[in-house]
Amino acid sequence: MKKTISHTSEIQSFDSVSELPPQFQDLITKAESALKSSYSPYSGFSVGSALLLKNGEVILGSNQENIAYPSGLCAERVAIFSAGTNFSEEEIETIAIVAKSIHGEVTNPVTPCGACRQVMIEIESSQTNPITVIMHGSSGTVWVSKSVGDLIPFYFSSPHVGRAK
């Protein structure tokens, strides 16, 4: 018997950063500052991220490329893994992602890649609260998701792959 599975995601869209609450604007500004440390000589596409932890700490990340693709790492995972190393007991409340390109202005929101989404959903699934995701380019529209689950509804998980004790 054929069955249909459907999922609805909710993403809020804002015309500009100025329409966001002040705390989200601040996180975008911090993500923009992380762009300075991006190492992206091959793509010319710089990504910065800033994540807010429950204790108020803000962790920055930027993409780090390498000529031996895929040895680099995305800005989101740089920040998330740094938070895991330095604040392993703290939950992630919000992550802001921004980008700029040497090939032109980035006016569309930049969304996390599939690998980053998988890492983010695993973190979110282990927390008591969802992670808000703020996505922006270098200008224009901003998207806000109240949960990583809206970005990766059918994520990989299995009862047969457990955590080592």
CSV table of C-alpha atoms in Angstrom, one decimal:
chain,number,residue,atom,x,y,z
A,1,MET,CA,0.0,0.0,0.0
A,2,LYS,CA,1.4,3.4,-1.0
A,3,LYS,CA,1.5,6.0,1.8
A,4,THR,CA,2.4,9.6,1.6
A,5,ILE,CA,4.7,11.2,4.2
A,6,SER,CA,4.7,14.9,4.4
A,7,HIS,CA,6.4,17.5,6.5
A,8,THR,CA,5.9,21.2,6.9
A,9,SER,CA,8.7,23.5,7.8
A,10,GLU,CA,8.3,27.1,9.0
A,11,ILE,CA,10.9,29.7,8.1
A,12,GLN,CA,10.3,33.4,8.9
A,13,SER,CA,11.5,35.8,6.3
A,14,PHE,CA,12.6,39.4,7.0
A,15,ASP,CA,13.4,42.0,4.3
A,16,SER,CA,16.5,43.2,6.2
A,17,VAL,CA,18.6,42.7,9.3
A,18,SER,CA,17.0,45.9,10.8
A,19,GLU,CA,13.7,44.1,11.1
A,20,LEU,CA,15.1,41.5,13.5
A,21,PRO,CA,15.1,41.7,17.3
A,22,PRO,CA,18.3,43.4,18.6
A,23,GLN,CA,19.8,40.2,20.0
A,24,PHE,CA,19.6,38.6,16.5
A,25,GLN,CA,21.1,41.8,14.9
A,26,ASP,CA,24.0,41.6,17.3
A,27,LEU,CA,24.6,37.9,16.5
A,28,ILE,CA,24.6,38.7,12.8
A,29,THR,CA,27.2,41.5,13.4
A,30,LYS,CA,29.4,39.0,15.3
A,31,ALA,CA,29.0,36.5,12.5
A,32,GLU,CA,30.1,39.2,10.0
A,33,SER,CA,33.2,39.9,12.2
A,34,ALA,CA,34.1,36.2,11.8
A,35,LEU,CA,34.3,36.6,8.1
A,36,LYS,CA,37.7,38.2,8.6
A,37,SER,CA,39.2,34.9,9.6
A,38,SER,CA,37.7,32.9,6.7
A,39,TYR,CA,40.3,31.1,4.7
A,40,SER,CA,38.6,30.7,1.3
A,41,PRO,CA,41.2,31.3,-1.5
A,42,TYR,CA,39.7,28.6,-3.7
A,43,SER,CA,36.0,29.4,-3.7
A,44,GLY,CA,36.2,33.1,-2.9
A,45,PHE,CA,33.1,32.4,-0.8
A,46,SER,CA,33.6,33.4,2.8
A,47,VAL,CA,31.1,32.2,5.5
A,48,GLY,CA,31.0,33.4,9.1
A,49,SER,CA,28.9,32.1,12.0
A,50,ALA,CA,28.2,33.1,15.5
A,51,LEU,CA,26.5,30.9,18.0
A,52,LEU,CA,25.0,31.9,21.3
A,53,LEU,CA,25.2,29.5,24.1
A,54,LYS,CA,22.8,29.3,27.0
A,55,ASN,CA,25.4,30.8,29.4
A,56,GLY,CA,25.6,33.9,27.1
A,57,GLU,CA,29.0,33.1,25.5
A,58,VAL,CA,29.2,33.7,21.8
A,59,ILE,CA,31.4,31.4,19.7
A,60,LEU,CA,32.6,32.4,16.3
A,61,GLY,CA,33.4,30.3,13.3
A,62,SER,CA,34.6,30.8,9.7
A,63,ASN,CA,35.0,28.5,6.8
A,64,GLN,CA,38.5,27.1,6.4
A,65,GLU,CA,39.3,25.7,2.9
A,66,ASN,CA,42.1,23.4,1.8
A,67,ILE,CA,43.4,22.6,-1.6
A,68,ALA,CA,42.8,19.0,-0.8
A,69,TYR,CA,39.0,19.1,-1.0
A,70,PRO,CA,37.1,18.1,1.2
A,71,SER,CA,39.7,18.7,3.9
A,72,GLY,CA,38.2,22.1,4.8
A,73,LEU,CA,35.5,22.8,7.3
A,74,CYS,CA,32.4,25.0,7.2
A,75,ALA,CA,31.9,28.0,9.5
A,76,GLU,CA,29.0,26.4,11.3
A,77,ARG,CA,30.9,23.2,12.3
A,78,VAL,CA,34.0,25.3,13.2
A,79,ALA,CA,31.9,27.2,15.8
A,80,ILE,CA,29.9,24.1,16.9
A,81,PHE,CA,33.0,22.0,17.5
A,82,SER,CA,34.7,24.8,19.3
A,83,ALA,CA,31.7,25.2,21.6
A,84,GLY,CA,31.7,21.4,22.2
A,85,THR,CA,35.4,21.5,23.1
A,86,ASN,CA,35.3,24.6,25.3
A,87,PHE,CA,31.7,24.6,26.7
A,88,SER,CA,30.7,20.9,26.5
A,89,GLU,CA,27.9,21.2,29.0
A,90,GLU,CA,26.3,24.3,27.5
A,91,GLU,CA,23.3,24.2,25.1
A,92,ILE,CA,23.4,26.1,21.9
A,93,GLU,CA,20.5,28.6,21.7
A,94,THR,CA,21.0,30.4,18.4
A,95,ILE,CA,23.4,30.3,15.4
A,96,ALA,CA,23.7,33.1,12.8
A,97,ILE,CA,25.2,32.4,9.4
A,98,VAL,CA,26.4,35.1,6.9
A,99,ALA,CA,28.4,35.1,3.7
A,100,LYS,CA,30.2,37.3,1.3
A,101,SER,CA,31.7,36.5,-2.1
A,102,ILE,CA,34.4,38.0,-4.3
A,103,HIS,CA,32.1,37.1,-7.2
A,104,GLY,CA,29.3,39.5,-6.2
A,105,GLU,CA,27.0,40.5,-3.5
A,106,VAL,CA,25.3,37.7,-1.6
A,107,THR,CA,21.6,38.9,-1.4
A,108,ASN,CA,20.0,35.5,-0.7
A,109,PRO,CA,20.1,33.9,2.8
A,110,VAL,CA,22.9,31.3,3.1
A,111,THR,CA,21.7,28.0,4.4
A,112,PRO,CA,23.9,25.4,6.1
A,113,CYS,CA,25.1,22.5,3.9
A,114,GLY,CA,23.8,19.0,4.5
A,115,ALA,CA,26.8,17.9,6.7
A,116,CYS,CA,26.3,21.0,8.9
A,117,ARG,CA,22.6,20.3,9.2
A,118,GLN,CA,23.2,16.8,10.3
A,119,VAL,CA,25.7,17.9,13.0
A,120,MET,CA,23.3,20.7,14.1
A,121,ILE,CA,20.3,18.3,14.4
A,122,GLU,CA,22.3,15.8,16.4
A,123,ILE,CA,23.2,18.6,18.8
A,124,GLU,CA,19.6,19.9,18.9
A,125,SER,CA,18.3,16.4,19.6
A,126,SER,CA,20.6,16.1,22.6
A,127,GLN,CA,19.4,19.4,24.1
A,128,THR,CA,16.3,20.3,26.0
A,129,ASN,CA,15.5,23.3,23.6
A,130,PRO,CA,15.7,23.7,19.8
A,131,ILE,CA,18.4,25.8,18.1
A,132,THR,CA,17.2,29.0,16.3
A,133,VAL,CA,19.0,29.4,13.0
A,134,ILE,CA,19.5,32.8,11.4
A,135,MET,CA,20.5,32.8,7.8
A,136,HIS,CA,21.7,35.9,5.9
A,137,GLY,CA,24.0,36.7,2.9
A,138,SER,CA,25.8,40.0,2.9
A,139,SER,CA,22.6,42.1,2.4
A,140,GLY,CA,18.9,41.7,1.7
A,141,THR,CA,16.6,39.0,3.1
A,142,VAL,CA,17.1,37.2,6.4
A,143,TRP,CA,15.5,33.8,7.2
A,144,VAL,CA,14.9,32.6,10.7
A,145,SER,CA,14.1,29.0,11.6
A,146,LYS,CA,13.1,28.2,15.2
A,147,SER,CA,14.5,24.7,14.9
A,148,VAL,CA,17.2,22.8,12.9
A,149,GLY,CA,14.4,20.2,12.3
A,150,ASP,CA,12.8,22.7,9.9
A,151,LEU,CA,16.0,22.6,7.8
A,152,ILE,CA,16.5,18.8,7.8
A,153,PRO,CA,13.2,17.1,8.6
A,154,PHE,CA,14.2,13.5,7.6
A,155,TYR,CA,17.6,13.5,9.2
A,156,PHE,CA,19.7,10.4,9.7
A,157,SER,CA,19.2,8.6,13.0
A,158,SER,CA,18.9,5.0,14.0
A,159,PRO,CA,18.3,3.0,17.1
A,160,HIS,CA,21.0,0.6,15.8
A,161,VAL,CA,23.7,3.3,16.0
A,162,GLY,CA,24.1,4.1,19.6
A,163,ARG,CA,26.4,6.3,21.6
A,164,ALA,CA,29.4,4.7,23.2
A,165,LYS,CA,29.1,4.6,26.9
